Amino acid sequence: MGAAEDRSAADTQGTGPAQGHRRRRCCESGDGTRRGVGAGRGAFVEPALLAVLARSEGYGYDLVRAIEEATGGEVVPDTGGLYRLLRRLEEDGFVTSQWQEGGSGPQRRSYCITDDGRALLEHWIGHLEERRHALDVLIGAARSASQGTRETDAT
Amino acid sequence: MGAAEDRSAADTQGTGPAQGHRRRRCCESGDGTRRGVGAGRGAFVEPALLAVLARSEGYGYDLVRAIEEATGGEVVPDTGGLYRLLRRLEEDGFVTSQWQEGGSGPQRRSYCITDDGRALLEHWIGHLEERRHALDVLIGAARSASQGTRETDAT
DNA sequence: CCTAGCTAGATGTATAAGACATATATGTGA
DNA sequence: TCACATATATGTCTTATACATCTAGCTAGG
C-alpha cells in the first residue's frame, strides 16, 4: 500500500476539523485536569525532593508538604509517586532510610540524603538550568512567530 | 500484610546501595542517551511546531529542520512523532493539509496553521511562561538547598 | 538493468514521569 | 463502633518522546 496514501481523512484538500471528543491540548486534558507529563512538568519531583532532603531528613508523607512549601506550590508531588521515587533513590544509594523510633500513629520511615545524593542534586541543578535556557529559546521563538509576520514576511 | 512492613531491603537500618544495572538518573538513561520525557523535554515539540507553522506553511520532513533552526537546536523532534502530532493537530482543527502539486521525489503533504492553531499557540506561550516560572522557583530552591545549611540550619 | 542511497511519510514499540484510585495499618475523637 | 486523619504502598492509565523499521519515489553508480 502506498505510504503517505492511506489517510482516511484529508485527502487532497484541507479537511474538516472533525472535532468531538476533546483530546488533551496544551496544558489541559479532555476534562480540564492536568495529567501526566502533558502539562510539561517532567522531571520536577526528583530534584525538588533532593533539594528538600539536602536541608534536612524527613519522612515521605511530610516531604510532600516540604516540597510544596520549598517550591512555593509549584511542585506538588503525588504521594504514590514520591514513595516509589524514594525507593528508587535508596536502591541507587542516593538516600538512606530507617524506621523512626517510638512516636504515636503509623510508623514513619525517615529518609536521609547521602553524599552521592548531594552530588546528584548538583547535577540536577545544571540540568535544570539547561532546561530553562531551552525554554527561553522556545518561548522567544514562539512569541516572535505568534506576534510577527504571517507567510514569509509581510511588514 | 502490614503496609510499610514488607520491604525486602532497608528494614530498620540504612541500606546498602545495591547498585548494578544503572537506572536513568537526572538527564541520562542507563546507556547515556536521553530518552522520553525523562530529560525534561515534556511538551516542547507541539509549541515549537505551531510556532514554525505560524511563520509559514511547510511539510513534515522539512518542519523538523525548521524547528531545529528556529529553536537554535534546543528542540529536535523525532520525525515519527512529528507526523503523528501533525495528524492529531489536523484532526482537532489546528492545522490543515494538502498534497503538494507536482515536484519530483516523494509526495509532500503541506501543513498550514488555522486561526484555532494560532490561538492555541498563544495559549501555549502563556503556559510555557508559567513553566519557566516554576522552573526558576525550583532552581532557586535547589541551589539554596545545595549550597546552604545541612540539617536544620547551622550558620 | 540492478543496487545503493536519499527524501518523505508512516507505523510499531519501548521508556519514563506523573496522575488518579485504592489498599492497608495505626491512632484519635464523636 | 464509626468516621477521619496520618502514613506507606501498589495498581493502572495517560502522555511525550526516543528508537527502529517499513514503504514508496526518485537518482546516481556500476
Short mmCIF file of C-alpha atoms (C1' of nucleotides) in Angstrom, two decimals:
data_model
loop_
_atom_site.label_atom_id
_atom_site.label_comp_id
_atom_site.label_asym_id
_atom_site.label_seq_id
_atom_site.Cartn_x
_atom_site.Cartn_y
_atom_site.Cartn_z
CA MET A 1 0.00 0.00 0.00
CA GLY A 2 1.18 3.47 -0.72
CA ALA A 3 2.85 5.04 2.19
CA ALA A 4 1.52 8.56 2.54
CA GLU A 5 -1.58 7.43 0.71
CA ASP A 6 -3.93 5.69 3.08
CA ARG A 7 -5.10 8.58 5.15
CA SER A 8 -8.82 8.27 5.61
CA ALA A 9 -9.46 11.96 6.13
CA ALA A 10 -7.61 14.82 4.49
CA ASP A 11 -7.03 13.56 1.03
CA THR A 12 -6.04 16.35 -1.25
CA GLN A 13 -7.87 19.22 0.34
CA GLY A 14 -7.85 20.75 3.76
CA THR A 15 -10.01 18.61 5.98
CA GLY A 16 -12.90 19.44 8.20
CA PRO A 17 -11.76 19.59 11.80
CA ALA A 18 -13.99 16.70 12.84
CA GLN A 19 -13.94 17.64 16.49
CA GLY A 20 -15.97 15.82 19.05
CA HIS A 21 -14.11 14.03 21.81
CA ARG A 22 -11.73 16.70 23.05
CA ARG A 23 -8.23 15.49 23.31
CA ARG A 24 -5.56 16.88 25.57
CA ARG A 25 -4.39 20.23 24.34
CA CYS A 26 -1.54 22.27 25.72
CA CYS A 27 -1.92 22.26 29.49
CA GLU A 28 -5.36 20.68 29.66
CA SER A 29 -6.58 17.18 29.17
CA GLY A 30 -10.03 16.37 27.82
CA ASP A 31 -11.73 17.02 31.11
CA GLY A 32 -9.71 20.05 32.08
CA THR A 33 -7.42 18.27 34.53
CA ARG A 34 -3.68 18.22 34.08
CA ARG A 35 -2.39 14.72 33.74
CA GLY A 36 0.97 13.07 33.49
CA VAL A 37 3.71 14.82 31.77
CA GLY A 38 1.37 16.53 29.38
CA ALA A 39 1.43 19.63 31.49
CA GLY A 40 5.16 19.76 30.98
CA ARG A 41 6.23 19.05 34.50
CA GLY A 42 8.55 16.26 33.51
CA ALA A 43 11.33 15.56 35.94
CA PHE A 44 10.44 18.13 38.55
CA VAL A 45 9.87 15.96 41.57
CA GLU A 46 13.24 14.25 41.84
CA PRO A 47 15.29 17.45 42.09
CA ALA A 48 12.73 19.02 44.38
CA LEU A 49 12.91 16.02 46.66
CA LEU A 50 16.70 16.01 46.72
CA ALA A 51 16.68 19.73 47.46
CA VAL A 52 14.39 19.27 50.42
CA LEU A 53 16.39 16.32 51.74
CA ALA A 54 19.60 18.30 51.37
CA ARG A 55 18.24 20.65 54.01
CA SER A 56 17.04 18.04 56.47
CA GLU A 57 15.94 14.46 56.61
CA GLY A 58 12.27 13.63 56.69
CA TYR A 59 9.64 11.00 56.04
CA GLY A 60 7.59 10.58 52.91
CA TYR A 61 4.23 11.97 53.84
CA ASP A 62 5.82 15.09 55.22
CA LEU A 63 8.26 15.52 52.34
CA VAL A 64 5.29 16.15 50.09
CA ARG A 65 4.41 19.20 52.17
CA ALA A 66 8.04 20.27 52.44
CA ILE A 67 8.43 20.15 48.67
CA GLU A 68 5.27 22.11 48.14
CA GLU A 69 6.46 24.71 50.60
CA ALA A 70 10.01 24.94 49.27
CA THR A 71 8.81 25.43 45.71
CA GLY A 72 6.06 27.89 46.53
CA GLY A 73 3.41 25.45 45.43
CA GLU A 74 4.99 24.92 42.02
CA VAL A 75 5.79 21.29 42.72
CA VAL A 76 3.16 19.19 44.48
CA PRO A 77 4.19 15.57 44.19
CA ASP A 78 1.80 12.67 44.10
CA THR A 79 2.29 10.64 47.29
CA GLY A 80 2.35 7.32 45.49
CA GLY A 81 4.95 8.53 43.08
CA LEU A 82 7.04 10.01 45.85
CA TYR A 83 7.28 6.72 47.73
CA ARG A 84 8.30 4.93 44.57
CA LEU A 85 10.89 7.61 43.88
CA LEU A 86 12.29 7.34 47.40
CA ARG A 87 12.65 3.59 46.99
CA ARG A 88 14.45 4.02 43.71
CA LEU A 89 16.77 6.66 45.12
CA GLU A 90 17.55 4.38 48.03
CA GLU A 91 18.22 1.39 45.80
CA ASP A 92 20.70 3.52 43.90
CA GLY A 93 22.37 4.86 47.02
CA PHE A 94 21.27 8.47 46.89
CA VAL A 95 19.31 8.31 50.12
CA THR A 96 19.18 6.01 53.12
CA SER A 97 16.22 5.28 55.34
CA GLN A 98 15.22 3.85 58.68
CA TRP A 99 12.02 3.42 60.65
CA GLN A 100 11.59 6.17 63.19
CA GLU A 101 11.66 5.07 66.83
CA GLY A 102 8.63 5.47 69.06
CA GLY A 103 6.04 8.11 68.42
CA SER A 104 2.35 7.57 68.11
CA GLY A 105 0.43 6.93 64.92
CA PRO A 106 1.55 4.92 61.92
CA GLN A 107 5.21 4.11 61.58
CA ARG A 108 7.32 6.61 59.71
CA ARG A 109 10.29 5.82 57.55
CA SER A 110 12.77 8.66 57.70
CA TYR A 111 14.93 9.40 54.67
CA CYS A 112 18.36 10.98 54.66
CA ILE A 113 20.39 12.15 51.67
CA THR A 114 23.85 10.70 51.02
CA ASP A 115 26.91 12.34 49.53
CA ASP A 116 26.03 10.72 46.23
CA GLY A 117 22.60 12.25 46.60
CA ARG A 118 24.10 15.70 47.09
CA ALA A 119 26.23 15.20 44.01
CA LEU A 120 23.15 14.18 42.09
CA LEU A 121 21.40 17.34 43.21
CA GLU A 122 24.27 19.42 41.84
CA HIS A 123 23.98 17.52 38.59
CA TRP A 124 20.26 18.24 38.55
CA ILE A 125 20.80 21.95 39.05
CA GLY A 126 22.98 22.15 35.98
CA HIS A 127 20.45 20.19 34.03
CA LEU A 128 17.55 22.36 35.14
CA GLU A 129 19.47 25.44 34.09
CA GLU A 130 19.98 23.98 30.65
CA ARG A 131 16.30 23.26 30.50
CA ARG A 132 15.45 26.80 31.42
CA HIS A 133 17.67 28.02 28.63
CA ALA A 134 15.92 25.75 26.14
CA LEU A 135 12.61 27.02 27.43
CA ASP A 136 13.71 30.61 26.98
CA VAL A 137 14.73 29.97 23.42
CA LEU A 138 11.47 28.21 22.68
CA ILE A 139 9.39 30.96 24.24
CA GLY A 140 11.28 33.54 22.23
CA ALA A 141 10.71 31.67 19.01
CA ALA A 142 7.04 31.13 19.79
CA ARG A 143 6.44 34.73 20.74
CA SER A 144 8.10 36.19 17.70
CA ALA A 145 6.26 33.74 15.46
CA SER A 146 2.96 34.49 17.11
CA GLN A 147 3.16 38.27 17.01
CA GLY A 148 5.20 38.54 13.89
CA THR A 149 4.74 38.04 10.23
CA ARG A 150 2.49 35.55 8.60
CA GLU A 151 3.53 33.71 5.46
CA THR A 152 7.09 34.58 4.61
CA ASP A 153 7.33 38.11 5.95
CA ALA A 154 4.95 40.97 5.25
CA THR A 155 5.83 44.08 7.21
CA MET B 1 0.26 -7.94 55.19
CA GLY B 2 1.43 -4.92 57.04
CA ALA B 3 1.67 -1.94 54.87
CA ALA B 4 5.04 -0.35 55.32
CA GLU B 5 6.38 -3.66 56.52
CA ASP B 6 7.29 -5.85 53.59
CA ARG B 7 10.27 -4.07 52.23
CA SER B 8 12.89 -6.62 51.36
CA ALA B 9 15.83 -4.26 51.71
CA ALA B 10 16.16 -1.42 54.14
CA ASP B 11 14.46 -2.75 57.19
CA THR B 12 15.40 -0.73 60.18
CA GLN B 13 18.80 0.44 59.16
CA GLY B 14 20.13 2.37 56.25
CA THR B 15 20.52 0.00 53.36
CA GLY B 16 23.44 -0.83 51.18
CA PRO B 17 23.16 0.91 47.84
CA ALA B 18 22.89 -2.34 45.91
CA GLN B 19 23.82 -0.80 42.61
CA GLY B 20 24.30 -2.85 39.49
CA HIS B 21 22.13 -2.12 36.49
CA ARG B 22 22.30 1.64 36.23
CA ARG B 23 18.92 3.20 36.04
CA ARG B 24 18.10 6.50 34.45
CA ARG B 25 19.35 9.35 36.60
CA CYS B 26 18.66 13.01 36.02
CA CYS B 27 19.27 13.70 32.35
CA GLU B 28 20.83 10.38 31.44
CA SER B 29 19.42 6.97 30.86
CA GLY B 30 21.33 3.79 31.61
CA ASP B 31 23.31 3.97 28.41
CA GLY B 32 23.87 7.70 28.43
CA THR B 33 21.22 8.53 25.87
CA ARG B 34 18.34 10.82 26.68
CA ARG B 35 15.04 9.10 26.28
CA GLY B 36 11.42 10.02 26.52
CA VAL B 37 10.31 12.71 28.80
CA GLY B 38 12.94 11.81 31.36
CA ALA B 39 15.18 14.52 30.09
CA GLY B 40 12.51 17.03 30.94
CA ARG B 41 11.57 17.99 27.45
CA GLY B 42 7.91 17.30 28.03
CA ALA B 43 5.62 19.17 25.69
CA PHE B 44 8.27 21.05 23.74
CA VAL B 45 7.54 19.87 20.24
CA GLU B 46 3.92 20.96 19.89
CA PRO B 47 4.53 24.64 20.65
CA ALA B 48 7.68 24.64 18.54
CA LEU B 49 5.77 23.17 15.64
CA LEU B 50 2.95 25.68 15.96
CA ALA B 51 5.47 28.50 16.14
CA VAL B 52 7.15 27.39 12.94
CA LEU B 53 3.84 26.93 11.16
CA ALA B 54 2.70 30.36 12.32
CA ARG B 55 5.52 31.78 10.21
CA SER B 56 4.91 29.75 7.08
CA GLU B 57 3.39 26.51 5.95
CA GLY B 58 5.58 23.53 5.30
CA TYR B 59 5.72 19.76 5.04
CA GLY B 60 6.67 17.32 7.74
CA TYR B 61 10.16 16.30 6.84
CA ASP B 62 11.21 19.90 6.42
CA LEU B 63 9.43 21.11 9.55
CA VAL B 64 11.86 19.06 11.58
CA ARG B 65 14.71 21.13 10.24
CA ALA B 66 12.72 24.37 10.60
CA ILE B 67 12.03 23.61 14.25
CA GLU B 68 15.64 22.80 14.93
CA GLU B 69 16.68 26.04 13.32
CA ALA B 70 14.06 28.22 14.99
CA THR B 71 14.94 26.91 18.44
CA GLY B 72 18.68 27.07 17.97
CA GLY B 73 18.94 23.32 18.19
CA GLU B 74 17.13 23.14 21.52
CA VAL B 75 14.20 21.25 20.03
CA VAL B 76 14.95 18.47 17.57
CA PRO B 77 11.77 16.49 17.07
CA ASP B 78 11.62 12.84 16.21
CA THR B 79 10.22 12.51 12.68
CA GLY B 80 7.81 9.75 13.58
CA GLY B 81 6.45 11.72 16.48
CA LEU B 82 6.12 14.83 14.36
CA TYR B 83 3.93 13.13 11.78
CA ARG B 84 1.73 11.76 14.50
CA LEU B 85 1.48 15.18 16.07
CA LEU B 86 0.57 16.79 12.76
CA ARG B 87 -2.21 14.26 12.29
CA ARG B 88 -3.57 14.95 15.74
CA LEU B 89 -3.42 18.70 15.23
CA GLU B 90 -5.25 18.32 11.95
CA GLU B 91 -7.93 16.09 13.45
CA ASP B 92 -8.53 18.78 16.03
CA GLY B 93 -8.63 21.59 13.52
CA PHE B 94 -5.42 23.39 14.42
CA VAL B 95 -3.77 22.79 11.08
CA THR B 96 -4.94 21.81 7.61
CA SER B 97 -3.02 19.91 4.99
CA GLN B 98 -2.94 19.06 1.33
CA TRP B 99 -0.69 17.14 -1.02
CA GLN B 100 1.69 19.42 -2.82
CA GLU B 101 1.21 19.58 -6.59
CA GLY B 102 3.91 18.41 -8.93
CA GLY B 103 7.56 18.38 -7.95
CA SER B 104 9.89 15.45 -8.14
CA GLY B 105 10.63 12.94 -5.47
CA PRO B 106 8.18 11.55 -2.94
CA GLN B 107 4.91 13.37 -2.47
CA ARG B 108 4.84 16.04 0.18
CA ARG B 109 1.93 16.92 2.39
CA SER B 110 1.99 20.60 3.19
CA TYR B 111 0.60 21.78 6.50
CA CYS B 112 -0.91 25.17 7.24
CA ILE B 113 -1.92 26.60 10.62
CA THR B 114 -5.52 27.71 11.22
CA ASP B 115 -6.86 30.54 13.36
CA ASP B 116 -7.58 27.98 16.07
CA GLY B 117 -3.98 26.90 15.73
CA ARG B 118 -2.76 30.44 16.25
CA ALA B 119 -4.97 30.75 19.30
CA LEU B 120 -3.51 27.51 20.61
CA LEU B 121 -0.02 28.87 20.12
CA GLU B 122 -0.91 31.92 22.22
CA HIS B 123 -2.23 29.58 24.86
CA TRP B 124 0.99 27.63 24.73
CA ILE B 125 3.09 30.72 25.18
CA GLY B 126 1.31 31.58 28.41
CA HIS B 127 1.73 28.04 29.58
CA LEU B 128 5.43 27.92 28.76
CA GLU B 129 5.94 31.12 30.69
CA GLU B 130 4.26 29.58 33.71
CA ARG B 131 6.54 26.63 33.32
CA ARG B 132 9.59 28.80 33.19
CA HIS B 133 8.49 30.47 36.39
CA ALA B 134 8.06 27.10 38.08
CA LEU B 135 11.48 26.11 36.84
CA ASP B 136 13.00 29.30 38.24
CA VAL B 137 11.46 28.66 41.62
CA LEU B 138 12.68 25.09 41.61
CA ILE B 139 16.19 26.04 40.60
CA GLY B 140 16.27 28.65 43.33
CA ALA B 141 15.15 26.16 45.94
CA ALA B 142 17.61 23.55 44.72
CA ARG B 143 20.53 25.93 44.65
CA SER B 144 19.96 27.31 48.10
CA ALA B 145 19.49 23.82 49.47
CA SER B 146 22.61 22.57 47.78
CA GLN B 147 24.91 25.36 48.85
CA GLY B 148 23.23 26.15 52.12
CA THR B 149 22.83 24.60 55.50
CA ARG B 150 22.68 20.94 56.27
CA GLU B 151 20.38 19.54 58.94
CA THR B 152 18.08 22.22 60.31
CA ASP B 153 20.20 25.33 59.87
CA ALA B 154 23.69 25.81 61.20
CA THR B 155 25.07 29.21 60.20
"C1'" DC C 1 19.30 -3.34 -15.55
"C1'" DC C 2 20.28 -3.53 -10.70
"C1'" DT C 3 21.55 -1.67 -6.47
"C1'" DA C 4 22.51 1.86 -3.10
"C1'" DG C 5 21.12 5.91 -1.08
"C1'" DC C 6 18.36 10.00 -0.27
"C1'" DT C 7 13.88 12.07 0.61
"C1'" DA C 8 9.21 11.70 2.55
"C1'" DG C 9 5.58 9.81 5.13
"C1'" DA C 10 4.04 6.48 8.41
"C1'" DT C 11 3.73 2.78 12.00
"C1'" DG C 12 5.43 -0.25 15.94
"C1'" DT C 13 7.18 -0.47 20.30
"C1'" DA C 14 9.67 0.98 24.49
"C1'" DT C 15 10.63 4.21 28.24
"C1'" DA C 16 9.79 7.46 31.75
"C1'" DA C 17 7.25 10.78 34.69
"C1'" DG C 18 3.45 11.56 36.75
"C1'" DA C 19 -1.96 11.48 37.92
"C1'" DC C 20 -5.59 9.14 40.00
"C1'" DA C 21 -7.52 5.37 42.55
"C1'" DT C 22 -7.28 2.32 46.10
"C1'" DA C 23 -5.45 -0.86 49.82
"C1'" DT C 24 -3.64 -1.44 54.45
"C1'" DA C 25 -2.48 -0.13 59.09
"C1'" DT C 26 -2.47 2.92 63.17
"C1'" DG C 27 -4.23 6.20 66.09
"C1'" DT C 28 -7.99 9.84 67.76
"C1'" DG C 29 -12.42 11.54 68.79
"C1'" DA C 30 -17.64 11.62 68.45
"C1'" DT D 1 -18.44 1.44 66.71
"C1'" DC D 2 -17.68 4.53 63.06
"C1'" DA D 3 -15.63 8.33 60.79
"C1'" DC D 4 -11.46 10.56 59.99
"C1'" DA D 5 -6.53 11.83 59.66
"C1'" DT D 6 -1.90 10.10 59.14
"C1'" DA D 7 1.40 7.10 56.77
"C1'" DT D 8 3.19 3.82 53.49
"C1'" DA D 9 2.38 1.31 49.45
"C1'" DT D 10 0.68 -0.74 44.95
"C1'" DG D 11 -2.18 -0.78 40.54
"C1'" DT D 12 -3.22 1.25 36.39
"C1'" DC D 13 -3.66 4.86 32.96
"C1'" DT D 14 -2.06 8.85 30.14
"C1'" DT D 15 1.24 11.31 27.69
"C1'" DA D 16 5.51 12.81 25.33
"C1'" DT D 17 9.19 11.36 23.41
"C1'" DA D 18 13.04 8.02 21.54
"C1'" DC D 19 14.46 4.47 18.57
"C1'" DA D 20 13.59 1.11 14.97
"C1'" DT D 21 11.65 -0.10 10.86
"C1'" DC D 22 8.64 -0.08 6.72
"C1'" DT D 23 7.00 1.58 2.13
"C1'" DA D 24 7.47 4.43 -1.90
"C1'" DG D 25 9.52 7.56 -5.29
"C1'" DC D 26 13.37 9.15 -7.43
"C1'" DT D 27 18.58 9.47 -8.75
"C1'" DA D 28 23.35 8.14 -9.45
"C1'" DG D 29 26.89 4.48 -9.96
"C1'" DG D 30 28.36 0.32 -11.61
#
